PDB file of C-alpha atoms in Angstrom:
ATOM      1  CA  UNK A   1       9.441  27.773 -17.539  1.00 34.00           C
ATOM      2  CA  UNK A   2      10.969  24.678 -19.085  1.00 37.00           C
ATOM      3  CA  UNK A   3       9.062  22.864 -21.805  1.00 39.00           C
ATOM      4  CA  UNK A   4       7.502  19.582 -20.648  1.00 42.00           C
ATOM      5  CA  UNK A   5       9.470  16.593 -21.924  1.00 41.00           C
ATOM      6  CA  UNK A   6       7.279  14.521 -24.242  1.00 59.00           C
ATOM      7  CA  UNK A   7       9.127  11.303 -23.492  1.00 64.00           C
ATOM      8  CA  UNK A   8       8.653  11.902 -19.794  1.00 74.00           C
ATOM      9  CA  UNK A   9       4.913  12.263 -20.319  1.00 83.00           C
ATOM     10  CA  UNK A  10       4.772   8.950 -22.165  1.00 84.00           C
ATOM     11  CA  UNK A  11       6.652   7.209 -19.350  1.00 86.00           C
ATOM     12  CA  UNK A  12       4.336   8.748 -16.767  1.00 84.00           C
ATOM     13  CA  UNK A  13       1.272   7.558 -18.675  1.00 88.00           C
ATOM     14  CA  UNK A  14       2.694   4.072 -19.160  1.00 89.00           C
ATOM     15  CA  UNK A  15       3.552   3.846 -15.460  1.00 84.00           C
ATOM     16  CA  UNK A  16       0.013   4.903 -14.552  1.00 85.00           C
ATOM     17  CA  UNK A  17      -1.420   2.199 -16.799  1.00 90.00           C
ATOM     18  CA  UNK A  18       0.819  -0.472 -15.268  1.00 88.00           C
ATOM     19  CA  UNK A  19      -0.326   0.539 -11.778  1.00 81.00           C
ATOM     20  CA  UNK A  20      -3.989   0.419 -12.812  1.00 88.00           C
ATOM     21  CA  UNK A  21      -3.589  -3.059 -14.279  1.00 87.00           C
ATOM     22  CA  UNK A  22      -1.647  -4.233 -11.216  1.00 81.00           C
ATOM     23  CA  UNK A  23      -4.551  -3.303  -8.933  1.00 71.00           C
ATOM     24  CA  UNK A  24      -6.956  -5.678 -10.710  1.00 71.00           C
ATOM     25  CA  UNK A  25      -6.092  -9.334 -10.214  1.00 68.00           C
ATOM     26  CA  UNK A  26      -8.888 -10.372 -12.582  1.00 78.00           C
ATOM     27  CA  UNK A  27      -7.686  -8.086 -15.336  1.00 88.00           C
ATOM     28  CA  UNK A  28      -9.056  -4.775 -16.570  1.00 89.00           C
ATOM     29  CA  UNK A  29     -10.697  -3.595 -19.797  1.00 92.00           C
ATOM     30  CA  UNK A  30      -9.355  -0.907 -22.104  1.00 93.00           C
ATOM     31  CA  UNK A  31     -12.360   1.272 -21.275  1.00 93.00           C
ATOM     32  CA  UNK A  32     -11.667   1.045 -17.543  1.00 91.00           C
ATOM     33  CA  UNK A  33      -8.000   1.885 -18.050  1.00 92.00           C
ATOM     34  CA  UNK A  34      -8.973   4.933 -20.094  1.00 92.00           C
ATOM     35  CA  UNK A  35     -11.462   6.072 -17.468  1.00 90.00           C
ATOM     36  CA  UNK A  36      -9.122   5.676 -14.509  1.00 88.00           C
ATOM     37  CA  UNK A  37      -6.079   7.140 -16.240  1.00 89.00           C
ATOM     38  CA  UNK A  38      -7.913  10.110 -17.729  1.00 90.00           C
ATOM     39  CA  UNK A  39      -6.710   9.199 -21.223  1.00 91.00           C
ATOM     40  CA  UNK A  40      -8.817   8.935 -24.340  1.00 91.00           C
ATOM     41  CA  UNK A  41      -9.677   5.370 -25.300  1.00 91.00           C
ATOM     42  CA  UNK A  42      -7.525   5.430 -28.480  1.00 91.00           C
ATOM     43  CA  UNK A  43      -4.505   6.712 -26.503  1.00 91.00           C
ATOM     44  CA  UNK A  44      -5.039   4.182 -23.729  1.00 91.00           C
ATOM     45  CA  UNK A  45      -5.359   1.364 -26.259  1.00 91.00           C
ATOM     46  CA  UNK A  46      -2.163   2.401 -28.074  1.00 92.00           C
ATOM     47  CA  UNK A  47      -0.208   2.435 -24.829  1.00 92.00           C
ATOM     48  CA  UNK A  48      -1.704  -0.872 -23.706  1.00 93.00           C
ATOM     49  CA  UNK A  49      -0.776  -2.476 -27.025  1.00 93.00           C
ATOM     50  CA  UNK A  50       2.757  -1.044 -26.890  1.00 92.00           C
ATOM     51  CA  UNK A  51       3.276  -2.358 -23.366  1.00 92.00           C
ATOM     52  CA  UNK A  52       1.978  -5.759 -24.451  1.00 91.00           C
ATOM     53  CA  UNK A  53       4.386  -5.788 -27.411  1.00 92.00           C
ATOM     54  CA  UNK A  54       7.237  -5.406 -24.898  1.00 91.00           C
ATOM     55  CA  UNK A  55       5.897  -8.210 -22.711  1.00 91.00           C
ATOM     56  CA  UNK A  56       4.991  -5.839 -19.885  1.00 91.00           C
ATOM     57  CA  UNK A  57       1.280  -6.578 -20.312  1.00 92.00           C
ATOM     58  CA  UNK A  58      -0.690  -9.561 -21.551  1.00 91.00           C
ATOM     59  CA  UNK A  59      -4.067  -9.379 -23.319  1.00 92.00           C
ATOM     60  CA  UNK A  60      -6.765 -11.983 -22.804  1.00 90.00           C
ATOM     61  CA  UNK A  61      -8.566 -11.594 -26.126  1.00 87.00           C
ATOM     62  CA  UNK A  62     -11.355 -13.968 -25.112  1.00 88.00           C
ATOM     63  CA  UNK A  63     -12.361 -11.801 -22.144  1.00 90.00           C
ATOM     64  CA  UNK A  64     -11.021  -8.510 -23.539  1.00 90.00           C
ATOM     65  CA  UNK A  65      -8.997  -7.870 -20.389  1.00 92.00           C
ATOM     66  CA  UNK A  66      -5.427  -6.802 -19.737  1.00 92.00           C
ATOM     67  CA  UNK A  67      -3.085  -8.431 -17.204  1.00 91.00           C
ATOM     68  CA  UNK A  68       0.491  -7.886 -16.101  1.00 87.00           C
ATOM     69  CA  UNK A  69       2.903  -9.523 -18.528  1.00 88.00           C
ATOM     70  CA  UNK A  70       5.748 -12.026 -18.188  1.00 87.00           C
ATOM     71  CA  UNK A  71       8.517  -9.459 -18.646  1.00 86.00           C
ATOM     72  CA  UNK A  72       7.432  -7.758 -15.425  1.00 81.00           C
ATOM     73  CA  UNK A  73       7.995 -11.023 -13.589  1.00 72.00           C
ATOM     74  CA  UNK A  74      11.538 -11.172 -14.945  1.00 75.00           C
ATOM     75  CA  UNK A  75      12.241  -7.543 -14.064  1.00 76.00           C
ATOM     76  CA  UNK A  76      10.674  -7.960 -10.641  1.00 68.00           C
ATOM     77  CA  UNK A  77      12.776 -11.014  -9.907  1.00 62.00           C
ATOM     78  CA  UNK A  78      15.933  -9.088 -10.772  1.00 61.00           C
ATOM     79  CA  UNK A  79      14.885  -6.102  -8.645  1.00 62.00           C
ATOM     80  CA  UNK A  80      13.841  -8.258  -5.696  1.00 57.00           C
ATOM     81  CA  UNK A  81      17.401  -8.763  -4.497  1.00 53.00           C
ATOM     82  CA  UNK A  82      17.661  -5.027  -3.829  1.00 54.00           C
ATOM     83  CA  UNK A  83      14.128  -3.890  -2.978  1.00 54.00           C
ATOM     84  CA  UNK A  84      11.980  -6.819  -1.869  1.00 65.00           C
ATOM     85  CA  UNK A  85      11.690  -7.155   1.899  1.00 84.00           C
ATOM     86  CA  UNK A  86       8.950  -9.764   1.844  1.00 85.00           C
ATOM     87  CA  UNK A  87      11.315 -12.579   2.796  1.00 85.00           C
ATOM     88  CA  UNK A  88      12.573 -10.538   5.734  1.00 90.00           C
ATOM     89  CA  UNK A  89       9.074  -9.593   6.934  1.00 94.00           C
ATOM     90  CA  UNK A  90       7.053 -12.705   6.091  1.00 93.00           C
ATOM     91  CA  UNK A  91       7.633 -14.394   9.470  1.00 95.00           C
ATOM     92  CA  UNK A  92       6.297 -11.321  11.252  1.00 97.00           C
ATOM     93  CA  UNK A  93       3.229 -11.139   9.001  1.00 97.00           C
ATOM     94  CA  UNK A  94       2.517 -14.800   9.736  1.00 96.00           C
ATOM     95  CA  UNK A  95       3.074 -14.268  13.461  1.00 97.00           C
ATOM     96  CA  UNK A  96       0.576 -11.408  13.528  1.00 97.00           C
ATOM     97  CA  UNK A  97      -2.042 -13.475  11.688  1.00 96.00           C
ATOM     98  CA  UNK A  98      -1.488 -16.451  13.993  1.00 96.00           C
ATOM     99  CA  UNK A  99      -1.477 -14.551  17.286  1.00 96.00           C
ATOM    100  CA  UNK A 100      -4.340 -12.147  16.538  1.00 96.00           C
ATOM    101  CA  UNK A 101      -6.531 -14.303  14.322  1.00 94.00           C
ATOM    102  CA  UNK A 102      -6.901 -11.331  11.932  1.00 95.00           C
ATOM    103  CA  UNK A 103      -5.662 -10.848   8.381  1.00 94.00           C
ATOM    104  CA  UNK A 104      -2.124  -9.434   8.452  1.00 96.00           C
ATOM    105  CA  UNK A 105      -0.237  -7.427   5.838  1.00 95.00           C
ATOM    106  CA  UNK A 106       3.041  -5.869   4.793  1.00 96.00           C
ATOM    107  CA  UNK A 107       2.801  -2.602   2.862  1.00 95.00           C
ATOM    108  CA  UNK A 108       5.509  -0.421   1.313  1.00 93.00           C
ATOM    109  CA  UNK A 109       5.617   3.290   0.657  1.00 92.00           C
ATOM    110  CA  UNK A 110       5.900   4.230  -3.004  1.00 86.00           C
ATOM    111  CA  UNK A 111       5.946   8.016  -3.363  1.00 84.00           C
ATOM    112  CA  UNK A 112       2.738   9.370  -1.862  1.00 89.00           C
ATOM    113  CA  UNK A 113       1.059   5.973  -1.802  1.00 91.00           C
ATOM    114  CA  UNK A 114       1.240   2.670   0.006  1.00 93.00           C
ATOM    115  CA  UNK A 115       1.092  -0.641  -1.833  1.00 90.00           C
ATOM    116  CA  UNK A 116       0.228  -3.945  -0.180  1.00 91.00           C
ATOM    117  CA  UNK A 117       2.933  -6.559  -0.763  1.00 90.00           C
ATOM    118  CA  UNK A 118       1.923  -9.516   1.424  1.00 91.00           C
ATOM    119  CA  UNK A 119      -1.351 -10.796   2.888  1.00 92.00           C
ATOM    120  CA  UNK A 120      -1.684 -13.620   5.427  1.00 93.00           C
ATOM    121  CA  UNK A 121      -5.094 -14.842   6.543  1.00 90.00           C
ATOM    122  CA  UNK A 122      -5.863 -15.276  10.224  1.00 81.00           C
ATOM    123  CA  UNK A 123      -7.954 -17.993  11.830  1.00 80.00           C
ATOM    124  CA  UNK A 124     -11.010 -15.852  12.584  1.00 71.00           C
ATOM    125  CA  UNK A 125     -13.688 -16.918  10.070  1.00 60.00           C
ATOM    126  CA  UNK A 126     -15.099 -13.436   9.330  1.00 60.00           C
ATOM    127  CA  UNK A 127     -12.614 -11.362   7.352  1.00 60.00           C
ATOM    128  CA  UNK A 128     -12.178  -7.967   5.778  1.00 60.00           C
ATOM    129  CA  UNK A 129     -11.118  -7.775   2.133  1.00 60.00           C
ATOM    130  CA  UNK A 130     -10.235  -4.084   1.893  1.00 66.00           C
ATOM    131  CA  UNK A 131      -6.539  -4.947   1.587  1.00 71.00           C
ATOM    132  CA  UNK A 132      -4.983  -7.409  -0.854  1.00 73.00           C
ATOM    133  CA  UNK A 133      -1.700  -7.729  -2.718  1.00 80.00           C
ATOM    134  CA  UNK A 134      -1.224  -4.853  -5.140  1.00 81.00           C
ATOM    135  CA  UNK A 135      -3.881  -2.514  -3.769  1.00 85.00           C
ATOM    136  CA  UNK A 136      -2.759   1.081  -3.278  1.00 89.00           C
ATOM    137  CA  UNK A 137      -3.943   3.845  -0.969  1.00 93.00           C
ATOM    138  CA  UNK A 138      -2.740   7.415  -0.537  1.00 94.00           C
ATOM    139  CA  UNK A 139      -0.719   8.265   2.552  1.00 96.00           C
ATOM    140  CA  UNK A 140      -3.120   9.061   5.376  1.00 96.00           C
ATOM    141  CA  UNK A 141      -5.672   6.503   4.169  1.00 94.00           C
ATOM    142  CA  UNK A 142      -5.914   3.062   5.833  1.00 94.00           C
ATOM    143  CA  UNK A 143      -3.820   2.221   8.882  1.00 96.00           C
ATOM    144  CA  UNK A 144      -0.583   1.571   6.951  1.00 96.00           C
ATOM    145  CA  UNK A 145      -0.840   4.884   5.108  1.00 96.00           C
ATOM    146  CA  UNK A 146      -1.748   6.737   8.283  1.00 97.00           C
ATOM    147  CA  UNK A 147       1.142   5.398  10.343  1.00 98.00           C
ATOM    148  CA  UNK A 148       3.664   6.113   7.575  1.00 97.00           C
ATOM    149  CA  UNK A 149       2.370   9.673   7.232  1.00 97.00           C
ATOM    150  CA  UNK A 150       2.246  10.191  11.006  1.00 98.00           C
ATOM    151  CA  UNK A 151       5.937   9.421  11.450  1.00 97.00           C
ATOM    152  CA  UNK A 152       7.062  11.532   8.502  1.00 95.00           C
ATOM    153  CA  UNK A 153       8.586  14.953   9.154  1.00 94.00           C
ATOM    154  CA  UNK A 154       6.250  17.817  10.060  1.00 95.00           C
ATOM    155  CA  UNK A 155       7.203  19.835   6.965  1.00 94.00           C
ATOM    156  CA  UNK A 156       6.568  16.853   4.717  1.00 94.00           C
ATOM    157  CA  UNK A 157       3.165  16.299   6.321  1.00 96.00           C
ATOM    158  CA  UNK A 158       2.242  19.969   5.871  1.00 96.00           C
ATOM    159  CA  UNK A 159       3.202  19.955   2.187  1.00 93.00           C
ATOM    160  CA  UNK A 160       1.392  16.694   1.545  1.00 94.00           C
ATOM    161  CA  UNK A 161      -1.867  17.724   3.217  1.00 95.00           C
ATOM    162  CA  UNK A 162      -1.789  21.086   1.428  1.00 94.00           C
ATOM    163  CA  UNK A 163      -1.653  19.575  -2.058  1.00 91.00           C
ATOM    164  CA  UNK A 164      -3.418  16.180  -1.891  1.00 92.00           C
ATOM    165  CA  UNK A 165      -7.254  16.416  -1.851  1.00 92.00           C
ATOM    166  CA  UNK A 166      -7.951  13.487   0.468  1.00 94.00           C
ATOM    167  CA  UNK A 167     -11.278  14.873   1.670  1.00 94.00           C
ATOM    168  CA  UNK A 168     -12.558  15.295  -1.881  1.00 93.00           C
ATOM    169  CA  UNK A 169     -11.579  11.758  -2.821  1.00 90.00           C
ATOM    170  CA  UNK A 170     -12.188   9.880   0.445  1.00 93.00           C
ATOM    171  CA  UNK A 171     -14.869  11.835   2.293  1.00 92.00           C
ATOM    172  CA  UNK A 172     -15.162  14.212   5.233  1.00 93.00           C
ATOM    173  CA  UNK A 173     -13.522  11.705   7.597  1.00 94.00           C
ATOM    174  CA  UNK A 174     -10.309  12.438   5.679  1.00 96.00           C
ATOM    175  CA  UNK A 175     -10.359  16.202   6.130  1.00 96.00           C
ATOM    176  CA  UNK A 176      -7.067  17.844   7.063  1.00 96.00           C
ATOM    177  CA  UNK A 177      -8.305  18.430  10.614  1.00 97.00           C
ATOM    178  CA  UNK A 178      -9.427  14.813  11.016  1.00 97.00           C
ATOM    179  CA  UNK A 179      -6.158  13.438   9.680  1.00 97.00           C
ATOM    180  CA  UNK A 180      -4.092  15.727  11.902  1.00 97.00           C
ATOM    181  CA  UNK A 181      -6.068  14.492  14.893  1.00 97.00           C
ATOM    182  CA  UNK A 182      -5.371  10.864  13.935  1.00 97.00           C
ATOM    183  CA  UNK A 183      -1.692  11.717  13.393  1.00 98.00           C
ATOM    184  CA  UNK A 184      -1.510  13.055  16.949  1.00 98.00           C
ATOM    185  CA  UNK A 185      -3.173   9.916  18.322  1.00 98.00           C
ATOM    186  CA  UNK A 186      -0.844   7.703  16.283  1.00 98.00           C
ATOM    187  CA  UNK A 187       2.246   9.495  17.535  1.00 98.00           C
ATOM    188  CA  UNK A 188       0.963   9.118  21.081  1.00 97.00           C
ATOM    189  CA  UNK A 189       0.447   5.350  20.945  1.00 98.00           C
ATOM    190  CA  UNK A 190       3.024   4.441  18.293  1.00 98.00           C
ATOM    191  CA  UNK A 191       0.440   2.646  16.150  1.00 98.00           C
ATOM    192  CA  UNK A 192      -2.389   3.783  13.852  1.00 98.00           C
ATOM    193  CA  UNK A 193      -6.060   2.839  14.075  1.00 97.00           C
ATOM    194  CA  UNK A 194      -8.447   2.972  11.122  1.00 96.00           C
ATOM    195  CA  UNK A 195     -11.964   2.849  12.636  1.00 95.00           C
ATOM    196  CA  UNK A 196     -13.864   1.678   9.550  1.00 91.00           C
ATOM    197  CA  UNK A 197     -13.119   4.782   7.489  1.00 92.00           C
ATOM    198  CA  UNK A 198     -12.745   3.009   4.128  1.00 89.00           C
ATOM    199  CA  UNK A 199     -15.435   0.357   4.532  1.00 86.00           C
ATOM    200  CA  UNK A 200     -17.957   0.534   7.343  1.00 85.00           C
ATOM    201  CA  UNK A 201     -17.329  -2.159   9.928  1.00 86.00           C
ATOM    202  CA  UNK A 202     -13.842  -2.964   8.612  1.00 91.00           C
ATOM    203  CA  UNK A 203     -11.195  -1.817  11.084  1.00 95.00           C
ATOM    204  CA  UNK A 204      -7.433  -1.853  10.871  1.00 95.00           C
ATOM    205  CA  UNK A 205      -4.307  -1.094  12.871  1.00 97.00           C
ATOM    206  CA  UNK A 206      -0.754  -0.516  11.668  1.00 98.00           C
ATOM    207  CA  UNK A 207       2.831   0.026  12.852  1.00 98.00           C
ATOM    208  CA  UNK A 208       5.660   1.578  10.850  1.00 98.00           C
ATOM    209  CA  UNK A 209       8.948  -0.041   9.858  1.00 96.00           C
ATOM    210  CA  UNK A 210      11.765   2.480   9.450  1.00 94.00           C
ATOM    211  CA  UNK A 211      14.637   2.457   6.979  1.00 89.00           C
ATOM    212  CA  UNK A 212      18.276   3.173   7.827  1.00 85.00           C
ATOM    213  CA  UNK A 213      17.628   6.919   7.685  1.00 87.00           C
ATOM    214  CA  UNK A 214      14.751   6.755  10.133  1.00 91.00           C
ATOM    215  CA  UNK A 215      12.019   7.182   7.519  1.00 92.00           C
ATOM    216  CA  UNK A 216       8.775   5.196   7.691  1.00 96.00           C
ATOM    217  CA  UNK A 217       9.234   3.118   4.528  1.00 93.00           C
ATOM    218  CA  UNK A 218       7.001   0.107   5.273  1.00 96.00           C
ATOM    219  CA  UNK A 219       4.240  -0.915   7.644  1.00 97.00           C
ATOM    220  CA  UNK A 220       2.767  -4.024   9.202  1.00 98.00           C
ATOM    221  CA  UNK A 221      -0.999  -3.970   9.648  1.00 97.00           C
ATOM    222  CA  UNK A 222      -3.967  -6.113  10.576  1.00 97.00           C
ATOM    223  CA  UNK A 223      -7.612  -5.794   9.560  1.00 95.00           C
ATOM    224  CA  UNK A 224     -10.856  -7.330  10.715  1.00 93.00           C
ATOM    225  CA  UNK A 225     -14.405  -6.588  11.734  1.00 92.00           C
ATOM    226  CA  UNK A 226     -15.220  -3.898  14.295  1.00 93.00           C
ATOM    227  CA  UNK A 227     -16.037  -6.178  17.278  1.00 93.00           C
ATOM    228  CA  UNK A 228     -12.508  -7.606  17.039  1.00 93.00           C
ATOM    229  CA  UNK A 229     -10.987  -4.132  17.532  1.00 95.00           C
ATOM    230  CA  UNK A 230     -12.737  -2.968  20.690  1.00 94.00           C
ATOM    231  CA  UNK A 231     -10.937  -0.334  22.747  1.00 95.00           C
ATOM    232  CA  UNK A 232      -9.940  -2.833  25.424  1.00 96.00           C
ATOM    233  CA  UNK A 233      -8.179  -5.048  22.849  1.00 96.00           C
ATOM    234  CA  UNK A 234      -6.371  -2.316  20.915  1.00 97.00           C
ATOM    235  CA  UNK A 235      -3.381  -1.926  23.306  1.00 97.00           C
ATOM    236  CA  UNK A 236      -2.567  -5.633  23.025  1.00 97.00           C
ATOM    237  CA  UNK A 237      -2.900  -5.570  19.234  1.00 98.00           C
ATOM    238  CA  UNK A 238      -0.777  -2.432  19.113  1.00 98.00           C
ATOM    239  CA  UNK A 239       1.900  -4.044  21.269  1.00 98.00           C
ATOM    240  CA  UNK A 240       2.106  -7.023  18.913  1.00 98.00           C
ATOM    241  CA  UNK A 241       2.320  -4.775  15.853  1.00 98.00           C
ATOM    242  CA  UNK A 242       5.070  -2.616  17.353  1.00 98.00           C
ATOM    243  CA  UNK A 243       6.985  -5.676  18.519  1.00 98.00           C
ATOM    244  CA  UNK A 244       6.956  -7.277  15.066  1.00 98.00           C
ATOM    245  CA  UNK A 245       7.683  -4.003  13.273  1.00 97.00           C
ATOM    246  CA  UNK A 246      10.744  -3.583  15.495  1.00 96.00           C
ATOM    247  CA  UNK A 247      11.879  -7.133  14.715  1.00 96.00           C
ATOM    248  CA  UNK A 248      11.590  -6.521  10.976  1.00 95.00           C
ATOM    249  CA  UNK A 249      13.577  -3.319  11.378  1.00 93.00           C
ATOM    250  CA  UNK A 250      16.315  -5.233  13.182  1.00 92.00           C
ATOM    251  CA  UNK A 251      16.429  -7.872  10.463  1.00 90.00           C
ATOM    252  CA  UNK A 252      16.657  -5.190   7.767  1.00 88.00           C
ATOM    253  CA  UNK A 253      19.494  -3.478   9.588  1.00 85.00           C
ATOM    254  CA  UNK A 254      21.485  -6.722   9.545  1.00 82.00           C
ATOM    255  CA  UNK A 255      20.788  -7.380   5.848  1.00 73.00           C
ATOM    256  CA  UNK A 256      23.283  -5.321   3.758  1.00 61.00           C
ATOM    257  CA  UNK A 257      21.271  -5.190   0.544  1.00 54.00           C
ATOM    258  CA  UNK A 258      18.473  -3.288   2.341  1.00 47.00           C
ATOM    259  CA  UNK A 259      20.731  -0.604   3.743  1.00 42.00           C
ATOM    260  CA  UNK A 260      19.529   2.149   1.396  1.00 40.00           C
ATOM    261  CA  UNK A 261      16.234   2.915  -0.295  1.00 41.00           C
ATOM    262  CA  UNK A 262      16.800   6.204  -2.170  1.00 36.00           C
TER     263      UNK A 262
END
């Protein structure tokens, strides 16, 4: 067996820390980073300080909290021309929020996770705050993650469910059997439904956006309170989601820089 590459381990740890910080808009403490990353506090602090020295993180000494740094903005701006689809999808996110009254979102697949890129508030005064920019969920969790998993290949789904302990981390409602049942329902309707599985009373629905190779790479979704997602309303919400997801896919296909995602 090959020896693990030390430099690769450092990069993996630094990437994990950046993701943890990115998920906390109000900043995060060194202790919380250490806890969530599984690192010792001295190791976490050294990596945090090194990332800050490169401008990738910023430290609020008054509140003892870490934030994303200015260099990430520069790097993100340069990468946006190739990877950012928010400009292409924003009209559809706004349309969903306007026509449904619910909060609407664009999420992207990153490895075995989804990350929320865009949020648009609807007009209905009672809202769900499970999703927000930067939050991540594993595939199979939340409507965006479920719809992207559902339209992945069968072999990929089997491998994923065999190695990722969703039930242990997210409860019995995320057992392999329960997820497979929701995958079947999602494939039947074309859209995913999350019936309050993350936060009681907070429902969501999602539709996949496919890349040029037919892979579910992004998703549009809406969330709101349970009474707004009654069975009789779901087909209409699903139709709107599928319609807008298709439109985004068409726009991507006509935009050369989005032709490949690797």
